PDB file of C-alpha atoms in Angstrom:
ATOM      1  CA  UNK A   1       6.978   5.874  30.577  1.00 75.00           C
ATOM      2  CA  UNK A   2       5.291   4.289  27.748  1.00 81.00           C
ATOM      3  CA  UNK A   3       6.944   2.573  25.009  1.00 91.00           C
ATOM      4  CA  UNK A   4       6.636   2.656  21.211  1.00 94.00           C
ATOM      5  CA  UNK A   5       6.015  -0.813  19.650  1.00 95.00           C
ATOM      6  CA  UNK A   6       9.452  -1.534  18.271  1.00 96.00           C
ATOM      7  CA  UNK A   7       9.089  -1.176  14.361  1.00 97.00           C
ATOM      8  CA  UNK A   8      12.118  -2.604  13.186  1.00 97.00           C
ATOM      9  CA  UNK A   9      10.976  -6.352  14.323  1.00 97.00           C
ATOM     10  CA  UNK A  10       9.777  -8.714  11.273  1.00 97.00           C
ATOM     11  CA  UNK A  11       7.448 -10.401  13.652  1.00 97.00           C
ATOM     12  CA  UNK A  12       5.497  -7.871  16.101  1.00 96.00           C
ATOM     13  CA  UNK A  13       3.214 -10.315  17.453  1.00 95.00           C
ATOM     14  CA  UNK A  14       5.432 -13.699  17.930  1.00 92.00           C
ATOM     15  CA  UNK A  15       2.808 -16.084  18.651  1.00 94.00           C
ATOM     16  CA  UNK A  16       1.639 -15.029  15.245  1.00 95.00           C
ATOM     17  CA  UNK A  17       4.200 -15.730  12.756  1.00 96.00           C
ATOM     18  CA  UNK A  18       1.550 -14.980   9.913  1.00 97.00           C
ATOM     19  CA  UNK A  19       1.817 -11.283  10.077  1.00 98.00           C
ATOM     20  CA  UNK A  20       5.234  -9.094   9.231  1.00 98.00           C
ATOM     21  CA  UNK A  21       6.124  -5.656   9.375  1.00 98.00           C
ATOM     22  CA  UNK A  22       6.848  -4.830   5.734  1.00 98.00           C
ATOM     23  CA  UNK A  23       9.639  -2.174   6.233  1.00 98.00           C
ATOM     24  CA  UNK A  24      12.130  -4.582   7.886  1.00 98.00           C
ATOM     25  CA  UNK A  25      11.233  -7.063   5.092  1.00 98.00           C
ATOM     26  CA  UNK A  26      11.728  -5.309   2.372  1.00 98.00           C
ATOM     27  CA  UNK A  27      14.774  -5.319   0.302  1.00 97.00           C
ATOM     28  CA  UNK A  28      13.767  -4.085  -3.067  1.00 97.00           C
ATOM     29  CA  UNK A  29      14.989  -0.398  -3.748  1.00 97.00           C
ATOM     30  CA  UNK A  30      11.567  -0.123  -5.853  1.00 97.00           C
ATOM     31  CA  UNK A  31       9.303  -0.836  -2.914  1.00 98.00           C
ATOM     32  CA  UNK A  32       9.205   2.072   0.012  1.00 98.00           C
ATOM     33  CA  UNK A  33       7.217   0.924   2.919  1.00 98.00           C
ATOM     34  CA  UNK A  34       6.394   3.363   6.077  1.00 98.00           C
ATOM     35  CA  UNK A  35       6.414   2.419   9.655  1.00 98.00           C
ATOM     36  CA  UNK A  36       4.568   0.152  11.090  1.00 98.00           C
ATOM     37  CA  UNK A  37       2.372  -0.865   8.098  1.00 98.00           C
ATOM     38  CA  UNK A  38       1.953  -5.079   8.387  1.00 98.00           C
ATOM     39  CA  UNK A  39       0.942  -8.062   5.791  1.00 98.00           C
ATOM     40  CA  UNK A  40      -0.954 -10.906   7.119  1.00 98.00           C
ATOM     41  CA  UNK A  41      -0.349 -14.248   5.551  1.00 97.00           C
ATOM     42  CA  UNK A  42      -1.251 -17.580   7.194  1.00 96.00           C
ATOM     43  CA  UNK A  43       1.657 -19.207   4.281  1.00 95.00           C
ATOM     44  CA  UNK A  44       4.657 -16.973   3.563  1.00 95.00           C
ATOM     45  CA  UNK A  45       4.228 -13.593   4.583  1.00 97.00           C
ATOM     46  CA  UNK A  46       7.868 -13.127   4.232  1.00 97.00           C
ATOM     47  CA  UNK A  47       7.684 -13.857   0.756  1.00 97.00           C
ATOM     48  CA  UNK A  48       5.460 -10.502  -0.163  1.00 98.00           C
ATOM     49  CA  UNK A  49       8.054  -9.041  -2.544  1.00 97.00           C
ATOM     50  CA  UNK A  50       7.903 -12.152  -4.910  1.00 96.00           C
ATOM     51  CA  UNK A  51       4.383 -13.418  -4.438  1.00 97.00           C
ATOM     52  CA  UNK A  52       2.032 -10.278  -3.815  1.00 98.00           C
ATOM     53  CA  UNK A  53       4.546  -7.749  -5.892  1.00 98.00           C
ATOM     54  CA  UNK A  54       3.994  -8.928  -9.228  1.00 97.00           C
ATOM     55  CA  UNK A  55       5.812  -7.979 -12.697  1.00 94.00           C
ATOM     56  CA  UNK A  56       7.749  -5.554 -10.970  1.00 95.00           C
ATOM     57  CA  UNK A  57      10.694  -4.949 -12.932  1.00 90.00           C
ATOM     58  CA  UNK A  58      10.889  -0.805 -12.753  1.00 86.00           C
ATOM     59  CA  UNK A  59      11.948   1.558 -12.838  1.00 91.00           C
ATOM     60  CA  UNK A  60       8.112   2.615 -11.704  1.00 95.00           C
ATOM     61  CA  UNK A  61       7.839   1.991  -7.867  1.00 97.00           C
ATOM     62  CA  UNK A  62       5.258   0.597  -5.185  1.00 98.00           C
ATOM     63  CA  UNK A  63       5.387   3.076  -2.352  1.00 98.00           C
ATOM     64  CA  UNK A  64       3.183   2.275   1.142  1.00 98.00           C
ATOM     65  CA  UNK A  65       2.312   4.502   3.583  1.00 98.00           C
ATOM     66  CA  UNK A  66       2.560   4.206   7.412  1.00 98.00           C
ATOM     67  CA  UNK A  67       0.046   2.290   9.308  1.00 98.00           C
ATOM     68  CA  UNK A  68      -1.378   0.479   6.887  1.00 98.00           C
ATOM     69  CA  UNK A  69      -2.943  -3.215   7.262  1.00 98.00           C
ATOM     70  CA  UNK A  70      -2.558  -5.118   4.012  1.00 98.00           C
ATOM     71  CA  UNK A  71      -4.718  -8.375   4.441  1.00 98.00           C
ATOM     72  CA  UNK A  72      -3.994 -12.123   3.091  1.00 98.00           C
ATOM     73  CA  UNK A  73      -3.707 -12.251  -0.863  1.00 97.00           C
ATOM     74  CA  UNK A  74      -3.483  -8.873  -1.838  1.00 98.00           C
ATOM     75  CA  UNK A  75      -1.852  -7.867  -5.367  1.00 98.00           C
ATOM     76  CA  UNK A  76       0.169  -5.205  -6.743  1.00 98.00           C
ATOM     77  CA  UNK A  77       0.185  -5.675 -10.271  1.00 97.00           C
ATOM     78  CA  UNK A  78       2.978  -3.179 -11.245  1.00 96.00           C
ATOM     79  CA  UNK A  79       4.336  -2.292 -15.062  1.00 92.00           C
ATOM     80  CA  UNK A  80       5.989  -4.813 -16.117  1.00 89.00           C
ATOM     81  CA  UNK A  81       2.169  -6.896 -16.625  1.00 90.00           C
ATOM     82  CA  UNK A  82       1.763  -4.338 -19.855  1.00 89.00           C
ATOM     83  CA  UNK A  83       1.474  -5.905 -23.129  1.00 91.00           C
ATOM     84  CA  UNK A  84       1.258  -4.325 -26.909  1.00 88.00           C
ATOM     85  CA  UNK A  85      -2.096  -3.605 -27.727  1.00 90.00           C
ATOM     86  CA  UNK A  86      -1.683  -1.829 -31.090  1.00 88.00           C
ATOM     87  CA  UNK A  87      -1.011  -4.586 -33.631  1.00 91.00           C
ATOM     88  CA  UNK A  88      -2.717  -8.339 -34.055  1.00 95.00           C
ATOM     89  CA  UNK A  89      -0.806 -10.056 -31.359  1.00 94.00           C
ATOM     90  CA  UNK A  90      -0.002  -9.266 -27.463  1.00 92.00           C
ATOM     91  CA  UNK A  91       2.151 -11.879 -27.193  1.00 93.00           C
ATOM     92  CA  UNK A  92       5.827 -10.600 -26.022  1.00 92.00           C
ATOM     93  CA  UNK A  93       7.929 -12.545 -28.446  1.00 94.00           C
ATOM     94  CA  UNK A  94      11.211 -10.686 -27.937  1.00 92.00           C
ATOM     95  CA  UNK A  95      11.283 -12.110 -24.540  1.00 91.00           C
ATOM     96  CA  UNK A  96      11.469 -15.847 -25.693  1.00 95.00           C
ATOM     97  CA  UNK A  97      14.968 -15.658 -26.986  1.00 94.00           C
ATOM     98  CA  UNK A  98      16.602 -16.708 -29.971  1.00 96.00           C
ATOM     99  CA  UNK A  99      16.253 -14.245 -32.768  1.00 96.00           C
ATOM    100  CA  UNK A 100      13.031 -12.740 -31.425  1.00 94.00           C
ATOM    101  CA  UNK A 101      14.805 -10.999 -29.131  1.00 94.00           C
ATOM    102  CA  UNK A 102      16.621  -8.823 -32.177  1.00 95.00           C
ATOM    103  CA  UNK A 103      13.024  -6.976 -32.092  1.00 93.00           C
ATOM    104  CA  UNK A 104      12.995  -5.777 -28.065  1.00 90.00           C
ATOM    105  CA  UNK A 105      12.168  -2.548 -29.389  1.00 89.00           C
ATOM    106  CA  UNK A 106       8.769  -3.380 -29.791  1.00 90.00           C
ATOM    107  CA  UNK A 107       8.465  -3.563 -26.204  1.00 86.00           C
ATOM    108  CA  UNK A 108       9.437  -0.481 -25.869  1.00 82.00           C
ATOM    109  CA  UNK A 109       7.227   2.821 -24.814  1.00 75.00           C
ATOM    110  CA  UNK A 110       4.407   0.254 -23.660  1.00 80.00           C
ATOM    111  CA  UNK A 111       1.942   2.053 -21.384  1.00 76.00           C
ATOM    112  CA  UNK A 112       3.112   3.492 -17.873  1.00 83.00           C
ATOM    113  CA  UNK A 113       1.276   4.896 -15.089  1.00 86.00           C
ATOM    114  CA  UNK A 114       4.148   5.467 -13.106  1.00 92.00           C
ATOM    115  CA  UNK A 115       4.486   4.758  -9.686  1.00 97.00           C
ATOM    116  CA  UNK A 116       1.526   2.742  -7.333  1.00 98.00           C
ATOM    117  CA  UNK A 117       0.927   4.899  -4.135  1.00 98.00           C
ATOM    118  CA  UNK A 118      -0.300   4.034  -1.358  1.00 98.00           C
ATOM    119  CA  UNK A 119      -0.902   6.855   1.532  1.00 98.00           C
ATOM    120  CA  UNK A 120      -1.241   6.500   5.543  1.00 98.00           C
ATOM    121  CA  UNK A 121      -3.366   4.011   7.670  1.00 98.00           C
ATOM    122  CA  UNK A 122      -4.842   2.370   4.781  1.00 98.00           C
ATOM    123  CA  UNK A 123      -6.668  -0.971   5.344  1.00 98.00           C
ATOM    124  CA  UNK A 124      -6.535  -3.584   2.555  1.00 98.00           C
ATOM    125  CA  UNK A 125      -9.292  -6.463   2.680  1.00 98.00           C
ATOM    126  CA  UNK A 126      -8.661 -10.330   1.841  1.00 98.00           C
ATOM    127  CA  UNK A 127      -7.743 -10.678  -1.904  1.00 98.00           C
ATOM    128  CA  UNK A 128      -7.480  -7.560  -3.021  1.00 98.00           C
ATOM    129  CA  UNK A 129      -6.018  -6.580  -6.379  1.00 98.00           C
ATOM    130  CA  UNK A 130      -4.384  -3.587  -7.206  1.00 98.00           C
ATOM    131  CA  UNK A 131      -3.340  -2.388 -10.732  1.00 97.00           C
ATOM    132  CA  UNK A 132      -0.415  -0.276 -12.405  1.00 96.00           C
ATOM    133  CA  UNK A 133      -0.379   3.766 -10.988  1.00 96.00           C
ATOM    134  CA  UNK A 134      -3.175   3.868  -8.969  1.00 97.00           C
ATOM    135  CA  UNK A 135      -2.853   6.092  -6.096  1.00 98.00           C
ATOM    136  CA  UNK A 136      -5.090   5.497  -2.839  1.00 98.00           C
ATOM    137  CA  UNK A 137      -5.209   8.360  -0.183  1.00 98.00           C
ATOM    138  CA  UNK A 138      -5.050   8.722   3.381  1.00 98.00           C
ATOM    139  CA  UNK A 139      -7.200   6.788   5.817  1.00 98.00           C
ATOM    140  CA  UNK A 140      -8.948   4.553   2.584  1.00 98.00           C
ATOM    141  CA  UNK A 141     -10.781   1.293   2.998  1.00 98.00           C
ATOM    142  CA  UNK A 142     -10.679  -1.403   0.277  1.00 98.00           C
ATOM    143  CA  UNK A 143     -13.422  -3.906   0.583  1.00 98.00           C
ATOM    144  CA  UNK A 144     -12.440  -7.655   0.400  1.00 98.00           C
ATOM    145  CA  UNK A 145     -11.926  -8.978  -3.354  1.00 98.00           C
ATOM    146  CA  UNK A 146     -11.553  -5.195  -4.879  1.00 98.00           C
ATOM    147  CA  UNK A 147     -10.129  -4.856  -7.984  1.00 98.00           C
ATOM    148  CA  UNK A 148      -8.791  -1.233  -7.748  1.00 98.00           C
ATOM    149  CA  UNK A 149      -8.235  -0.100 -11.287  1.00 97.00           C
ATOM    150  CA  UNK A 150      -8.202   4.064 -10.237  1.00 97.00           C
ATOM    151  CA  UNK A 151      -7.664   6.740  -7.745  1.00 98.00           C
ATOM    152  CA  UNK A 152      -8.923   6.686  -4.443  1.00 98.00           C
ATOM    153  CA  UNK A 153      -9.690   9.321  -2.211  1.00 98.00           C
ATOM    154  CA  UNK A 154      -8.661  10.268   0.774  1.00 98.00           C
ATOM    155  CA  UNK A 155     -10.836   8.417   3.615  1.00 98.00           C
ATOM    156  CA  UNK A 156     -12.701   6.717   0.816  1.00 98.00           C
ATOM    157  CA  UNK A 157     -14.323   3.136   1.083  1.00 98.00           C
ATOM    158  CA  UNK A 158     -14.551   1.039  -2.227  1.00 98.00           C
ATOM    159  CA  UNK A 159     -15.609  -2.749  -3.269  1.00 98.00           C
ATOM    160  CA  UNK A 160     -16.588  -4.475  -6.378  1.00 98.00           C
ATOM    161  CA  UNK A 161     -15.029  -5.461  -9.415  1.00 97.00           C
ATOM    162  CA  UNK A 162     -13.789  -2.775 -10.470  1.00 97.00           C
ATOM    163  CA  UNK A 163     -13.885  -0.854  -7.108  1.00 98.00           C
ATOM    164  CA  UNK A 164     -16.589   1.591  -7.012  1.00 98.00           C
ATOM    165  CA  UNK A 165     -16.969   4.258  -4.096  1.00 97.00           C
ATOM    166  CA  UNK A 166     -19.194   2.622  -1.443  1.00 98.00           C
ATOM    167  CA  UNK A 167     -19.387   6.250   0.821  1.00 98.00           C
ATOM    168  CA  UNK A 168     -16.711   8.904   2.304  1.00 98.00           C
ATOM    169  CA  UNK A 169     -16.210   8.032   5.857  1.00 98.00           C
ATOM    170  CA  UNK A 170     -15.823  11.824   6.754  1.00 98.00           C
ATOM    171  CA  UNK A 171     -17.007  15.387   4.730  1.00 98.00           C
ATOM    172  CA  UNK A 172     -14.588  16.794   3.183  1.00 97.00           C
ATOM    173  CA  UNK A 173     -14.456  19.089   6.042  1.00 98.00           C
ATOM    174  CA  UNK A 174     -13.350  16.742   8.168  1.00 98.00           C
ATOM    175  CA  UNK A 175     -10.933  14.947   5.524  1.00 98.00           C
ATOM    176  CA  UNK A 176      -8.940  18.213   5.746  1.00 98.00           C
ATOM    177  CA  UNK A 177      -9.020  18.059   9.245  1.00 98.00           C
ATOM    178  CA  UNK A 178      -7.622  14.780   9.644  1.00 98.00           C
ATOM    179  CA  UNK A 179      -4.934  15.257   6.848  1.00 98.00           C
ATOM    180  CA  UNK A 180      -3.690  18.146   8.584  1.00 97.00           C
ATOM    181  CA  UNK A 181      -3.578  16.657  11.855  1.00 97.00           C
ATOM    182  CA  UNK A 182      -1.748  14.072  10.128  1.00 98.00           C
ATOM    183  CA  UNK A 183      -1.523  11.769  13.305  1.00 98.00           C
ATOM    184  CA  UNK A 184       0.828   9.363  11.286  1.00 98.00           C
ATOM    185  CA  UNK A 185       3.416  11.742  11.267  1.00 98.00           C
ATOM    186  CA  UNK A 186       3.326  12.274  15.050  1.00 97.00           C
ATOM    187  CA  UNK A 187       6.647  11.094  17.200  1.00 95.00           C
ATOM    188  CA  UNK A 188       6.112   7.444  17.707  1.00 96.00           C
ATOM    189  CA  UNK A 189       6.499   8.425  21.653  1.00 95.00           C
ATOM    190  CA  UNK A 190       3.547  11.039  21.271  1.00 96.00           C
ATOM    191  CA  UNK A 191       1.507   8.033  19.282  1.00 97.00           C
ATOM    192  CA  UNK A 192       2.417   6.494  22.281  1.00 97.00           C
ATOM    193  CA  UNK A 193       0.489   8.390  25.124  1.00 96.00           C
ATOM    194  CA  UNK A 194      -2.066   9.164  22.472  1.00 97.00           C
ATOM    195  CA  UNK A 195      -3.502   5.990  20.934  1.00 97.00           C
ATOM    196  CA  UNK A 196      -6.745   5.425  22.613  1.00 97.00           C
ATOM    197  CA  UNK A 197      -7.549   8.633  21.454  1.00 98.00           C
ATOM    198  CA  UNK A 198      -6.647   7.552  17.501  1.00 98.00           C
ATOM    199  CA  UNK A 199      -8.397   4.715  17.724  1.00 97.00           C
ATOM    200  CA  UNK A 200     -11.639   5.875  19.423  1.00 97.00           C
ATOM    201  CA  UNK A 201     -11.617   9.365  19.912  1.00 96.00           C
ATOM    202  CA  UNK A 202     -13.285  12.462  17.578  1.00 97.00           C
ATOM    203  CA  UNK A 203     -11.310  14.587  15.240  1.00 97.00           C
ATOM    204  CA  UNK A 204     -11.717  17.327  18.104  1.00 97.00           C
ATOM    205  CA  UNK A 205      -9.840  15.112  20.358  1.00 97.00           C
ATOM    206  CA  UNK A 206      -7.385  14.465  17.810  1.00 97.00           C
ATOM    207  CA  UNK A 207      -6.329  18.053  16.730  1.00 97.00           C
ATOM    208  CA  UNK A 208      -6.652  18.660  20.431  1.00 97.00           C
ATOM    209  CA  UNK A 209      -4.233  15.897  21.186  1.00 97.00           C
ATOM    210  CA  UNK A 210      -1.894  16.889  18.480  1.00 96.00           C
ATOM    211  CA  UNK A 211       1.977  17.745  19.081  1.00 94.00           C
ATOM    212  CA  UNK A 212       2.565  21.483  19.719  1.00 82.00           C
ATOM    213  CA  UNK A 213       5.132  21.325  17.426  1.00 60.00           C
ATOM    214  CA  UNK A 214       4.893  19.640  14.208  1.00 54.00           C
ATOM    215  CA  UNK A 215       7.396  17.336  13.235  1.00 51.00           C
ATOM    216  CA  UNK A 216      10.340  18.559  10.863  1.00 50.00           C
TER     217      UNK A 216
END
C-alpha cells in the first residue's frame, strides 16, 4: 500500500536540514500551521517563529494553510510593528520605561487588521514580505521580493513592490472548481494514491479523482 509522507517529522528530507515542516515546529498558540506546509532556510529554519514572525505580540494571529512552500527570508510583519500616526511623533515612548511608561495608554487602540491568513498550497518566493491582516487565498503565487500589503485571490499570482496581480492562473470557473474539490482536504492516504494526478493532471482529473465521500 502506499504511504503518506509522515507530517509530524521536523526534517522531511534529512539530507536537507535547511527545510522544516512548520506544524511540528511551532510552539506559539498565535501561529496555526496546516499539514505539510515547509520553510526553507539554508541558516536556521528552526528559528522561523523569532526571525521570520516579527512583532508578534497578539492577540491577532498568523494562520497557514496546508501545503504551502514558504521560501528563504520570508516576513510576517504582524501588529505589534504599528506605531501612532496621529500626533508629531511615532516614537513609542511608553515602552522605554521609567515614567514614560505612566502614558501606555497612548498605545492603545493603534490600528489592527486582525489576523494574517494564509489559505492552502500557497507558494511563497525568496524574500518575501508580508504585512499586518492580509489574507492570501487558495492555490496563490507570490513572486520573489513581494511586498504583499493586500488581499489576494484565490489562485492569484503577484510581484512587485507593493504586489500587484501579475494574471489568474485559472477563470473563475475553474477557481470554483478547484476550491470545491478542495484536494487539500482529502485523507492523506487518498493524497496518497492520487498525487501524480495533483501535480500534473487537469481539474477534470481532479474532481474525477476526488473522494466519494467528503471528509467530515
Amino acid at each position: 500500500m502506499p504511504v503518506p509522507a509522515d507530517p509530524t517529522v521536523l526534517h522531511p528530507m534529512p539530507e536537507q536540514p535547511r527545510v522544516v515542516l512548520l506544524r511540528p515546529l511551532v510552539k506559539s498558540p498565535l501561529i496555526e500551521v496546516g499539514e505539510y506546509s515547509y520553510y526553507d532556510d539554508p541558516d536556521d529554519p528552526t528559528a522561523f517563529e523569532t526571525r521570520n514572525v516579527l512583532y508578534h505580540y497578539g492577540p491577532e494571529k498568523l494562520v497557514i494553510g496546508k501545503f504551502c512552500a514558504l521560501g528563504t527570508g520570508i516576513r510576517f510583519i504582524m501588529n505589534g510593528a504599528n506605531h501612532r500616526m496621529d500626533g508629531p511623533s511615532t516614537f513609542p515612548f511608553p515602552t522605554m520605561g521609567g515614567s514614560w511608561s505612566d502614558h501606555f495608554d497612548l498605545l492603545t487602540g493603534l490600528p489592527n487588521r486582525g489576523d494574517t491568513v494564509v489559505g492552502n498550497d500557497v507558494w511563497f518566493g525568496h524574500g518575501t514580505t508580508v504585512m499586518p491582516g492580509v489574507r492570501i487565498g487558495d492555490g496563490a503565487i507570490i513572486g520573489s521580493g513581494s511586498m504583499v500589503t493586500g488581499d489576494v485571490p484565490d489562485y492569484g499570482i503577484v510581484g512587485g513592490n507593493p504586489a500587484r496581480i501579475i494574471r489568474a492562473r485559472y477563470s473563475e470557473q475553474d477557481v470554483a472548481r478547484l476550491l470545491a474539490v478542495a484536494w487539500w482536504d482529502w485523507p492523506a492516504e487518498h493524497i496518497t494514491e492520487h498525487v501524480r494526478t495533483i501535480m500534473s493532471g487537469s481539474i477534470a482529473d481532479l474532481e474525477a479523482a476526488a473522494p466519494d465521500t467528503p471528509p467530515a
